[in-house]
Coordinates of C-alpha atoms and ligand atoms in Angstrom, one line a residue:
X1 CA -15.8 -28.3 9.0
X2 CA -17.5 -24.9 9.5
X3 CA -21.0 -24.8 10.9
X4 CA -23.5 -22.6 9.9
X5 CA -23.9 -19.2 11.3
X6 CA -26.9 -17.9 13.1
X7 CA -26.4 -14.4 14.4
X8 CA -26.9 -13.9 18.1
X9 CA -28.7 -10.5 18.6
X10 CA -29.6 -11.1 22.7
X11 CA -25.9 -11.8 22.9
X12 CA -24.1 -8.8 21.3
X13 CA -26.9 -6.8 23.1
X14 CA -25.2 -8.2 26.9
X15 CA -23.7 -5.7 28.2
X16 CA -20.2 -7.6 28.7
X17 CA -20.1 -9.0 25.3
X18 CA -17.8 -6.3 24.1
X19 CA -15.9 -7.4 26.8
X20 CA -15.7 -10.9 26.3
X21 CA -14.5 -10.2 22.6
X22 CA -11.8 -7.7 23.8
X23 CA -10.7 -10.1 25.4
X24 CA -10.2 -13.0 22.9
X25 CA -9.4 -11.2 21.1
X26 CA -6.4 -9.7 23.0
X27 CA -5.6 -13.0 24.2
X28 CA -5.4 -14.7 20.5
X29 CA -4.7 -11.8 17.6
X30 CA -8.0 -12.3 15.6
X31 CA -8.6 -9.2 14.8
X32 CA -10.5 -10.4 12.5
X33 CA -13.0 -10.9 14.1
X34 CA -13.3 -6.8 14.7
X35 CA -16.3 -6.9 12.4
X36 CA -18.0 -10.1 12.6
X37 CA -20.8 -10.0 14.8
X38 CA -22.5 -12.1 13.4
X39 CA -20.0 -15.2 13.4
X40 CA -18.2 -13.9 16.5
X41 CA -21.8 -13.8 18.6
X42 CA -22.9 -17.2 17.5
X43 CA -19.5 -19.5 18.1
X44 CA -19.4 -17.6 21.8
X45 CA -23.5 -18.1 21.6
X46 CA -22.8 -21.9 21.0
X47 CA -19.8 -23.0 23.5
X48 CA -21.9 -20.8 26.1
X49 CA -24.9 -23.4 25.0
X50 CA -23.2 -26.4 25.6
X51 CA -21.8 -25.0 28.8
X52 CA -25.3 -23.8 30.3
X53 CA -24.4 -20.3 30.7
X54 CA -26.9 -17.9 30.1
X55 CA -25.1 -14.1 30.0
X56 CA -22.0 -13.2 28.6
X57 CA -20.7 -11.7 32.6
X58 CA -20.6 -15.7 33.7
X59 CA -18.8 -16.8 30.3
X60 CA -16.2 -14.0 31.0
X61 CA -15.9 -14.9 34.6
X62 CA -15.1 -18.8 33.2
X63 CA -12.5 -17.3 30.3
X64 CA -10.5 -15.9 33.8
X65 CA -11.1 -18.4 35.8
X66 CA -7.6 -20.0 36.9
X67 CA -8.6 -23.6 36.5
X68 CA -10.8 -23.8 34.2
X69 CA -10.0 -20.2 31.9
X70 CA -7.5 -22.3 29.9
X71 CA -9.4 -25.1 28.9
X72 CA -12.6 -23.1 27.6
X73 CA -10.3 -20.6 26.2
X74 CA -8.9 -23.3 23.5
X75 CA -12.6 -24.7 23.0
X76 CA -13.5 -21.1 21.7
X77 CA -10.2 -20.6 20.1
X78 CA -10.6 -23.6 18.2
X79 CA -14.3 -22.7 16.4
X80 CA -12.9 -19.1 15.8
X81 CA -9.4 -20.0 14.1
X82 CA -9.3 -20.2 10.1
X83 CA -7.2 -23.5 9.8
X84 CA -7.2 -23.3 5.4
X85 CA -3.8 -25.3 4.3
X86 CA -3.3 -27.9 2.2
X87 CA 0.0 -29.7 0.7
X88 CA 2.2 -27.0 -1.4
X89 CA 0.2 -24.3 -1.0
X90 CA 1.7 -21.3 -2.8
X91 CA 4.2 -24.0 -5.2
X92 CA 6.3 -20.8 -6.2
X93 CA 7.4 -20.5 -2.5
X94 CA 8.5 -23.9 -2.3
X95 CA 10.3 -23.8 -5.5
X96 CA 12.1 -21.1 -4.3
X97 CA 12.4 -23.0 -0.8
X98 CA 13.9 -25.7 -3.5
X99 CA 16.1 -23.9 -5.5
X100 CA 17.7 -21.5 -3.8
X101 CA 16.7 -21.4 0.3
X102 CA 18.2 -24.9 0.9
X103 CA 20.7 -25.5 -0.9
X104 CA 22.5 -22.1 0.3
X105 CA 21.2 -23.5 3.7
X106 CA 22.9 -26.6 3.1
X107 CA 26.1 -24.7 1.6
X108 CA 26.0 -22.6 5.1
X109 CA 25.6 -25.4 7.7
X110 CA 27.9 -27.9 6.5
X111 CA 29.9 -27.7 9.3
X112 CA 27.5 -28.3 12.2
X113 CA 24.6 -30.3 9.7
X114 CA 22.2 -28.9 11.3
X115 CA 19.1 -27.3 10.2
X116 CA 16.1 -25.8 11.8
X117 CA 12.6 -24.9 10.2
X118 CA 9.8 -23.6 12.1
X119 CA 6.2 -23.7 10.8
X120 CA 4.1 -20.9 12.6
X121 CA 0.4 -21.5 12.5
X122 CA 1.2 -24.6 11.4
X123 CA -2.8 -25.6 11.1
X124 CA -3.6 -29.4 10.5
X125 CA 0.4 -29.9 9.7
X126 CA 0.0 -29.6 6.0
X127 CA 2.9 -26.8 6.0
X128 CA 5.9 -28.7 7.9
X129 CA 4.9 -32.0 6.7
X130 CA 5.0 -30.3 3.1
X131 CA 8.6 -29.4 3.8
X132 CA 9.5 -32.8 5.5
X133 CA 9.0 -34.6 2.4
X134 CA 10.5 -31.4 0.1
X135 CA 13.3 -32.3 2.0
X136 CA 13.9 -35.9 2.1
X137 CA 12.3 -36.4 -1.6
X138 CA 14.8 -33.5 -2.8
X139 CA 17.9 -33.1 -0.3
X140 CA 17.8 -36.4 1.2
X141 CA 21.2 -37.7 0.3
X142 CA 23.0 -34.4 1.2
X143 CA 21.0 -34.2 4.4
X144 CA 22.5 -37.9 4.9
X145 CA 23.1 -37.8 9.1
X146 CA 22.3 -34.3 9.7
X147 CA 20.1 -33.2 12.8
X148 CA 17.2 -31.9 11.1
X149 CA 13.8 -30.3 12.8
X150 CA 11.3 -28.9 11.4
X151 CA 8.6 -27.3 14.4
X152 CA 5.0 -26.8 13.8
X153 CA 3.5 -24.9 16.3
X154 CA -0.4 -23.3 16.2
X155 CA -2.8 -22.2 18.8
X156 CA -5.6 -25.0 17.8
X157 CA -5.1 -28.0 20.0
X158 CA -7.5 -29.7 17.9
X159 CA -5.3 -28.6 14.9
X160 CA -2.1 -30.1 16.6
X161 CA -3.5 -33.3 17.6
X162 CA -4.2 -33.7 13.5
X163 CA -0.7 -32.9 13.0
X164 CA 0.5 -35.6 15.7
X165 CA -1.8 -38.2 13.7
X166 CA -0.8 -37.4 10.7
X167 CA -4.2 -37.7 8.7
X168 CA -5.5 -36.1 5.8
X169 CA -8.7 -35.9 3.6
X170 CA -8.5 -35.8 -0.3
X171 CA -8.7 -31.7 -0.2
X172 CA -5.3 -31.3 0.8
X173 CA -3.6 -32.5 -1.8
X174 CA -5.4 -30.4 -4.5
X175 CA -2.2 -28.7 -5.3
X176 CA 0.1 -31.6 -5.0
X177 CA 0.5 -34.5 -7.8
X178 CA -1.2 -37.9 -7.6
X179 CA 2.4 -39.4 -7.5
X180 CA 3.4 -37.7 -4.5
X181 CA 0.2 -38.4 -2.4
X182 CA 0.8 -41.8 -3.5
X183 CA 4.6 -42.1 -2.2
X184 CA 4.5 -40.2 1.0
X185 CA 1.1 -41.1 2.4
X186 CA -0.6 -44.6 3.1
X187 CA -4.4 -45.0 1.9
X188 CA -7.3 -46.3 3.9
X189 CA -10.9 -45.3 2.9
X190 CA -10.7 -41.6 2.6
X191 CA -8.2 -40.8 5.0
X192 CA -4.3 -40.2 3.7
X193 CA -1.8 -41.0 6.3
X194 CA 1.6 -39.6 6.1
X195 CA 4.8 -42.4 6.0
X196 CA 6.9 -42.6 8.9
X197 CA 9.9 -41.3 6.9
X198 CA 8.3 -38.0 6.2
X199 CA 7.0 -38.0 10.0
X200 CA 10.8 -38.1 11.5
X201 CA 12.3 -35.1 12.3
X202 CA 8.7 -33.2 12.5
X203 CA 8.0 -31.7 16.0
X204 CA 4.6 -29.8 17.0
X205 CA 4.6 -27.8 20.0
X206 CA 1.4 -25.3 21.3
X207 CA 2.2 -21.7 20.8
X208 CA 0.7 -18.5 21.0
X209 CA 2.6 -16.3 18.8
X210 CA 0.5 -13.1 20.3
X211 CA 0.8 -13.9 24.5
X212 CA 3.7 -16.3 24.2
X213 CA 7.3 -15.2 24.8
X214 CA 9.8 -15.7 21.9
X215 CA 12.2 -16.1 20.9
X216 CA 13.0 -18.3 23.5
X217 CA 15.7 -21.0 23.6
X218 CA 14.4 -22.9 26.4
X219 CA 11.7 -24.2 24.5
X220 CA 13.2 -24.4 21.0
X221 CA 11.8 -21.2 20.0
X222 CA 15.4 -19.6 18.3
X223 CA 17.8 -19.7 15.8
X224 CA 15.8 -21.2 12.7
X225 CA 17.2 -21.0 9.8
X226 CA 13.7 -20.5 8.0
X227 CA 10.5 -19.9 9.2
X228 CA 7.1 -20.1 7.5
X229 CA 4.4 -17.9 8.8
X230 CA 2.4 -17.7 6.4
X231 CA -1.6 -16.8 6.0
X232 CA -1.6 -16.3 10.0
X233 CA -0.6 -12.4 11.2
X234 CA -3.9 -11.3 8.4
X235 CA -5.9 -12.2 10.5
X236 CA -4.4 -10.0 13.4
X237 CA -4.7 -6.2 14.3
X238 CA -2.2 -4.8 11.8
X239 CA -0.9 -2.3 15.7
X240 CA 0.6 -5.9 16.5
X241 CA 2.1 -7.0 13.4
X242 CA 5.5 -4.9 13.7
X243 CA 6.3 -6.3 17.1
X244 CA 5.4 -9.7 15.8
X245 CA 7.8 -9.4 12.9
X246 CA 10.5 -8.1 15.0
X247 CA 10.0 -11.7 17.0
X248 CA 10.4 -13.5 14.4
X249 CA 13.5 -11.9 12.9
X250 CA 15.0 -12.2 16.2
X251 CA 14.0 -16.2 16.0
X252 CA 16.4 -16.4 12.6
X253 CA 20.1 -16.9 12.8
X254 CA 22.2 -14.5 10.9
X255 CA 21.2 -14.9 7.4
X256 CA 17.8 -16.8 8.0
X257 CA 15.0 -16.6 5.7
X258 CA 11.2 -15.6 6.4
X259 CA 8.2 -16.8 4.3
X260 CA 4.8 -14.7 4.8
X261 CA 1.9 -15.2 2.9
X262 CA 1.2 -13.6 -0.7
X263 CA -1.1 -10.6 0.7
X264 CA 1.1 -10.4 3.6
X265 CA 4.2 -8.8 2.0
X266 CA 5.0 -5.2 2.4
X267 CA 8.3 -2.9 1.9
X268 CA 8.0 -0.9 4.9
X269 CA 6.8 -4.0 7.6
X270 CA 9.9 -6.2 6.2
X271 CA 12.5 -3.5 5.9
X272 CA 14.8 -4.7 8.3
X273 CA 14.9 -7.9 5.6
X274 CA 16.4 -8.3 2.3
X275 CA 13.4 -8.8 -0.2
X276 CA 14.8 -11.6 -2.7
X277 CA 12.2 -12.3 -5.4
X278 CA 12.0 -15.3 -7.4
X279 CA 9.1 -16.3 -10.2
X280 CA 6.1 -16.1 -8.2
X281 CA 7.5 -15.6 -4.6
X282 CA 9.0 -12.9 -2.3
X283 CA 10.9 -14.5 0.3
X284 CA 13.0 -12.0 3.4
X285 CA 16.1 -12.7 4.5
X286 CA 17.6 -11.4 7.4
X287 CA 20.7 -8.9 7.5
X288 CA 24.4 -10.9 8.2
X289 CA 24.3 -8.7 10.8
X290 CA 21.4 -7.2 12.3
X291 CA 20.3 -8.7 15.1
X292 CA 17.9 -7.4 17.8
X293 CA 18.9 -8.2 21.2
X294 CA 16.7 -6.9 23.9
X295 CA 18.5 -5.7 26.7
X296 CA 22.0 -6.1 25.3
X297 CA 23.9 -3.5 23.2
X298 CA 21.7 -1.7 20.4
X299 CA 21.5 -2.8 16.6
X300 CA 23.6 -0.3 14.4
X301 CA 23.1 -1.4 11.2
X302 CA 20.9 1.1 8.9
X303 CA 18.2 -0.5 6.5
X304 CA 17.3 2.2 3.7
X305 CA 13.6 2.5 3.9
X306 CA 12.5 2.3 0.8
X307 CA 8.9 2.7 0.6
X308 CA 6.5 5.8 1.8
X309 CA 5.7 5.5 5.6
X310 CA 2.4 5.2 6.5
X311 CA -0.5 7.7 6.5
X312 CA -0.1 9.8 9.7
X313 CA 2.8 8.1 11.1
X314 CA 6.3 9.0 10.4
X315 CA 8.4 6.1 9.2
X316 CA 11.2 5.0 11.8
X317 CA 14.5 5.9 9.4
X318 CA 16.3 2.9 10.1
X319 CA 16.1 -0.7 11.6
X320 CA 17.5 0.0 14.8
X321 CA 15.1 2.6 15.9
X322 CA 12.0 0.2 14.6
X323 CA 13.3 -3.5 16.3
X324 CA 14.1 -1.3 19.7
X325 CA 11.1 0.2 20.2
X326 CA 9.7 -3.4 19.4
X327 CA 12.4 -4.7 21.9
X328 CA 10.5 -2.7 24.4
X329 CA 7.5 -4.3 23.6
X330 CA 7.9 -7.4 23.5
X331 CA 10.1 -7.2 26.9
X332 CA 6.5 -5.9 27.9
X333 CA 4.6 -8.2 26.0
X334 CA 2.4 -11.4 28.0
X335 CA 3.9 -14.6 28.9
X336 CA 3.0 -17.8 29.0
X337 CA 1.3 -17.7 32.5
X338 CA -2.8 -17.1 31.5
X339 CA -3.3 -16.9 35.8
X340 CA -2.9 -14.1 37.8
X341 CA 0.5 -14.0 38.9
X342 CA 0.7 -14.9 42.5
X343 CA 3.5 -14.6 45.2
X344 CA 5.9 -17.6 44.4
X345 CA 9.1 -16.7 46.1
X346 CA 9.8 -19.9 47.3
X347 CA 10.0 -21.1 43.7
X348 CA 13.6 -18.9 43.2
X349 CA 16.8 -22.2 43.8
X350 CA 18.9 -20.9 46.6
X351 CA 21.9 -19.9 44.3
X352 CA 21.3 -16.3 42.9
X353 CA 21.3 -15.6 39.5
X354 CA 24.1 -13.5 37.9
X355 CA 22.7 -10.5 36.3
X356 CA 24.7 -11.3 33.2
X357 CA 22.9 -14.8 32.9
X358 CA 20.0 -12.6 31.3
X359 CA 22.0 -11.2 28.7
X360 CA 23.4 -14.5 27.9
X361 CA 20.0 -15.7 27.7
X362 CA 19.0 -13.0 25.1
X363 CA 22.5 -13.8 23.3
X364 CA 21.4 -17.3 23.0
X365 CA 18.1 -16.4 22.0
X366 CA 18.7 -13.9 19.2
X367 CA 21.7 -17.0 17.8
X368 CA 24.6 -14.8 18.8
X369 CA 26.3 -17.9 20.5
X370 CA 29.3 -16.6 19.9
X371 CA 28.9 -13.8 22.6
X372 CA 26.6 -16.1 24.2
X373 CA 29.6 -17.8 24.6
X374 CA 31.7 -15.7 25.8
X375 CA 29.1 -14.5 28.5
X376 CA 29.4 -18.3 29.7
X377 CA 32.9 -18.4 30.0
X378 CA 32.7 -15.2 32.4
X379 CA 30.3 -16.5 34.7
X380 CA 31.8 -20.2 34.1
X381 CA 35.2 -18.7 36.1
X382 CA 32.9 -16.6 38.8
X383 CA 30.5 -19.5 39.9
X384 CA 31.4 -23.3 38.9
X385 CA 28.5 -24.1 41.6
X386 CA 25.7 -22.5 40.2
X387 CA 23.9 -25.7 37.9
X388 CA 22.2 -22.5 35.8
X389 CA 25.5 -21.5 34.3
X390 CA 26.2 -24.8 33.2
X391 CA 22.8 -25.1 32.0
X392 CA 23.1 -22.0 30.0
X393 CA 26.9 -23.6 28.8
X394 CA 25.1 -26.4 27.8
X395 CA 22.4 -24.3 25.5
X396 CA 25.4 -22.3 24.1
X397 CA 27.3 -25.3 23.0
X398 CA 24.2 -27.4 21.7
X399 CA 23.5 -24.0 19.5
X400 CA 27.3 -24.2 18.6
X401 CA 27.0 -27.9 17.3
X402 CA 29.1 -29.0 20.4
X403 CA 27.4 -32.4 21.1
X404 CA 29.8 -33.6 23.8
X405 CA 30.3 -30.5 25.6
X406 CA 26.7 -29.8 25.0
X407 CA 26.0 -33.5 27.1
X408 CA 28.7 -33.1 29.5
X409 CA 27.5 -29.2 31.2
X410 CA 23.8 -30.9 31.4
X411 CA 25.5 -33.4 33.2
X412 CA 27.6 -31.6 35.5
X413 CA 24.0 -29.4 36.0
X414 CA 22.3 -32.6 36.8
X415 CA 25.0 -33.4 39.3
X416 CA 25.4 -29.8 40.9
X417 CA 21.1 -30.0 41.5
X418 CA 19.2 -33.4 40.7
X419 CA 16.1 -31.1 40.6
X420 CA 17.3 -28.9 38.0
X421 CA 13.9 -29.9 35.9
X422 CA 15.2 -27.9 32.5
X423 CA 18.6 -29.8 32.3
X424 CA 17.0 -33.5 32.6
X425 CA 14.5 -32.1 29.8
X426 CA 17.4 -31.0 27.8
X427 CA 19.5 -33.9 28.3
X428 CA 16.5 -36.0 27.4
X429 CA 16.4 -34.3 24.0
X430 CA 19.9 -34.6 23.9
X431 CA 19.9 -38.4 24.3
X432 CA 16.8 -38.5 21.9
X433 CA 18.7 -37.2 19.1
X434 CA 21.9 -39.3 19.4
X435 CA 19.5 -42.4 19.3
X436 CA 20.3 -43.6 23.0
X437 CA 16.1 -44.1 23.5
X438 CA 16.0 -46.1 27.0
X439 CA 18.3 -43.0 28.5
X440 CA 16.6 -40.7 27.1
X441 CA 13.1 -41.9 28.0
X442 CA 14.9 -42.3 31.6
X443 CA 15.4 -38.6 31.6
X444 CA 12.0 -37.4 30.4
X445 CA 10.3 -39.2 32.6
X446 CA 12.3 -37.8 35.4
X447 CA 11.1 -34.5 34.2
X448 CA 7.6 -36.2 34.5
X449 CA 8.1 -36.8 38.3
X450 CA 9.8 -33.8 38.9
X451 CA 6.8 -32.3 38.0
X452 CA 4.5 -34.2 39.7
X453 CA 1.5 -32.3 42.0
X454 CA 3.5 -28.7 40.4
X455 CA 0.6 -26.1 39.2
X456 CA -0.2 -26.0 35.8
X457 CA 0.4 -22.2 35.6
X458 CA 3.3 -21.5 37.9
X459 CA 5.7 -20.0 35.9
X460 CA 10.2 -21.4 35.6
X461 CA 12.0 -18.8 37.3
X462 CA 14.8 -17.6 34.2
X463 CA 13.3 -19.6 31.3
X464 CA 11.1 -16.8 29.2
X465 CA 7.7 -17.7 31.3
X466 CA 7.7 -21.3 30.4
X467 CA 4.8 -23.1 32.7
X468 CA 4.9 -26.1 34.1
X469 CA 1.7 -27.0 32.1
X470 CA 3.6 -26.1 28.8
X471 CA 7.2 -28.3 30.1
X472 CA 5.0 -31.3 30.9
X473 CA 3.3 -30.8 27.7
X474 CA 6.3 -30.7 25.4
X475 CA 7.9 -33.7 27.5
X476 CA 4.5 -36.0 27.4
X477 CA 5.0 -34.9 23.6
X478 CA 8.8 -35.9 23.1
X479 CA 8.1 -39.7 25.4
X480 CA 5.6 -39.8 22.8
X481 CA 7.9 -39.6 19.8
X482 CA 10.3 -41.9 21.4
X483 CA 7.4 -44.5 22.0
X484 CA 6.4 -44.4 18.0
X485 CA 10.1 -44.7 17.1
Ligands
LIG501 C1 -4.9 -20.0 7.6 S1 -4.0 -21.0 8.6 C2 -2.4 -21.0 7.9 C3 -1.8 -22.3 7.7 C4 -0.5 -22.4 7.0 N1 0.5 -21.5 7.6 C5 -0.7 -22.1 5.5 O1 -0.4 -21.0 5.1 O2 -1.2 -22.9 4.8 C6 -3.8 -19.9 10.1 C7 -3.4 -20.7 11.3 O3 -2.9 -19.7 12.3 C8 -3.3 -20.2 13.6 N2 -3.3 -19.1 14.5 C9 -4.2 -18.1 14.7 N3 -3.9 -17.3 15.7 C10 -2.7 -17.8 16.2 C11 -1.9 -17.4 17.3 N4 -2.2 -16.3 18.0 N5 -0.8 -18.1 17.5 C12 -0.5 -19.1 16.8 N6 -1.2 -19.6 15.7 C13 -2.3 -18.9 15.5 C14 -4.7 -20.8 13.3 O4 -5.0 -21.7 14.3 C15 -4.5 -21.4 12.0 O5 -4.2 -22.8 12.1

């Protein structure tokens, strides 16, 4: 619900107020927000009320603060994000999600049955829950004992925690049919909850799509074979949009399609896409074989550029020269830490890390396991010792579809260090999907205790700025899951 607005003229008059909104909006992408005073000043005007604080200096002092910076921040973000969604929004898209995006996904991934969707800006969970039951309702005897996941993922925890219950209000539906909010949802007074078959398979994670790192494999932020991101980057400054893009086609596998909102299309920001129209809907699909890899070797595929480049800026001629100059960004882009980095060098394990265990981290990231692979094999032969390689094997065979190899180089990393906190998370999720739910619980919660007393912010050494915070988080979430199952 959105409260009514009362502009705040002692506030925009502080002199650190500009500061304050530089910095959110740095920190979250609304952009937006550029020119709204008026609704700007009074959600700062009103968390700063409840807080006590009387100048805008102290309420900037609290956004920074290590401890409590985080928490405040996501009380502010969530009055200032626009979460409009509701069930089939757009219907032309998910036709064309019907008609033609699944079943040649289906076609493709035969072999390894396995498909991934992410929803980005997911809001109250209308979007992946939307495609949950397009799904099963539509594909649900072909997708008959494939390893499905669809991830919603947003930057309101308030949002998220709707999407965990499940629960939605008559609005939502307003472009579905009666029938379908009658099959897939159970009544009671006003509030719609969705059935557990539509729930399965639907994961929601907390993500920052402007300060956090992807893609990253570590946290299941890769190789999707279709990701929604729609009605989200309008609302950020267009400068941060290209770099943003280039993220995301990175996050698709070979092939992978890209749905952005109506208003949000445009020749020149998607020209390292196909554009494939259908009645109603553009959707991009990325090139067979174009695929960003920061810090490995350069993309040499040319995209035509077809339309006129914009006013004052010249018009990179190809894809390669666009997605590495974003590959340079986004290598300088924010991480997950919000603290001030401090000294940590006692957090490094005593084996050292093989250069090439980067690249094969960017391989693995961008869904080139087969070179990924490859990389593994190399440093597999040099050091058998080092639990990180095997690790890494393990990431490179799950993304291959190689369960049992995939289970036994998380065990043999498990073995080599009992600390190593990524592979008992891994294995955990491993264990979850192949239905074994007391070993897998077993394993999470060893994450859990491996955790214990760690700092919030203090960063994984080698896992794309993963925090401890955002590990527990994501493991509290999966023990979760396993508890409802
Ligand atoms: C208008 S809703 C779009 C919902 C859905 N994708 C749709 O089209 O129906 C925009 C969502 O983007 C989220 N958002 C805004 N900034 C974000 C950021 N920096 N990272 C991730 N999500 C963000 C908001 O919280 C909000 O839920």
């Amino acid at each position: 619900m959105r409260l009514e607005l009362a502009p705040s003229c002692a506030m925009t008059n502080d002199s650190t107020y500009g500061d304050v909104k530089r910095y959110v909006i740095d920190s979250t992408g609304l952009a937006y927000y550029l020119d709204k005073d008026v609704e700007f000043s009074s959600h700062v005007g009103r968390r700063m009320a409840a807080l006590g604080i009387a100048d805008c200096n102290a309420y900037l002092n609290l956004l920074h603060d290590v401890s409590a910076g985080e928490a405040e921040h996501d009380a502010l973000t969530e009055c200032l994000t626009i979460g409009e969604t509701f069930f089939f929004r757009h219907q032309e898209v998910f036709d064309m999600i019907r008609d033609q995006v699944l079943p040649e996904l289906i076609e493709r991934n035969r072999q390894h049955k396995r498909l991934r969707i992410w929803s980005a800006g997911c809001a109250n969970g209308a979007e992946p829950y939307t495609l949950s039951i397009l799904l099963r309702r539509d594909f649900g005897e072909q997708l008959a004992g494939w390893d499905v996941t669809i991830l919603g993922t947003d930057i309101n925890r308030d949002s998220l925690a709707q999407c965990q219950r499940g629960e939605f209000g008559n609005w939502a539906f307003r472009s579905a049919s009666h029938d379908l909010q009658r099959s897939c949802f159970t009544q009671s007074d006003q509030i719609w909850t969705i059935k557990d078959e539509y729930r399965r398979g639907v994961l929601f994670q907390y993500h920052n799509l402007v300060q956090h790192q992807f893609p990253s494999l570590i946290d299941g932020l890769s190789a999707f074979d279709l990701i929604l991101c729609r009605n989200v980057m309008i609302y950020f400054n267009p400068a941060i949009v290209p770099r943003l893009v280039a993220q995301l086609y990175n996050c698709l596998v070979d092939s992978g399609w890209l749905a952005v909102g109506p208003t949000e299309t445009s020749v020149s920001l998607f020209r390292a896409f196909q554009a494939i129209n259908s009645a109603g809907a553009v959707l991009y699909r990325k090139g067979p074989q174009a695929a960003l890899t920061p810090g490995w070797s350069p993309l040499s595929t040319t995209v035509p550029v077809v339309d006129s480049p914009v006013a004052g800026k010249a018009a990179p001629r190809d894809a390669a020269a666009m997605l590495a100059r974003c590959a340079t960004e986004i290598a300088a882009s924010k991480r997950y830490a919000r603290a001030p980095q401090r000294d940590r060098p006692s957090q490094r394990p005593a084996y050292s890390l093989p250069a090439t265990l980067a690249d094969v981290r960017a391989k693995l990231n961008c869904g080139d396991s087969e070179a990924a692979a490859e990389g593994c094999r190399m440093l597999l032969a040099a050091e058998r010792l080092n639990p990180l390689v095997h690790f890494y094997h393990a990431l490179v065979s799950e993304q291959q579809g190689h369960q049992a190899e995939t289970e036994a180089a998380l065990r043999r990393s498990i073995y080599l260090d009992r600390n190593c906190v990524l592979a008992h998370y891994h294995f955990g999720l491993v264990l979850q999907r192949k239905g074994d739910r007391q070993a897998a619980e077993r394993s999470l919660q060893n994450v859990l205790a491996l955790l214990h007393g760690r700092d919030e912010s203090d960063v994984f050494p080698d896992a794309d700025g993963l925090t401890i915070g955002a590990l527990r988080q994501l493991t509290k979430m999966h023990l979760e899951i396993l508890n409802r199952t």
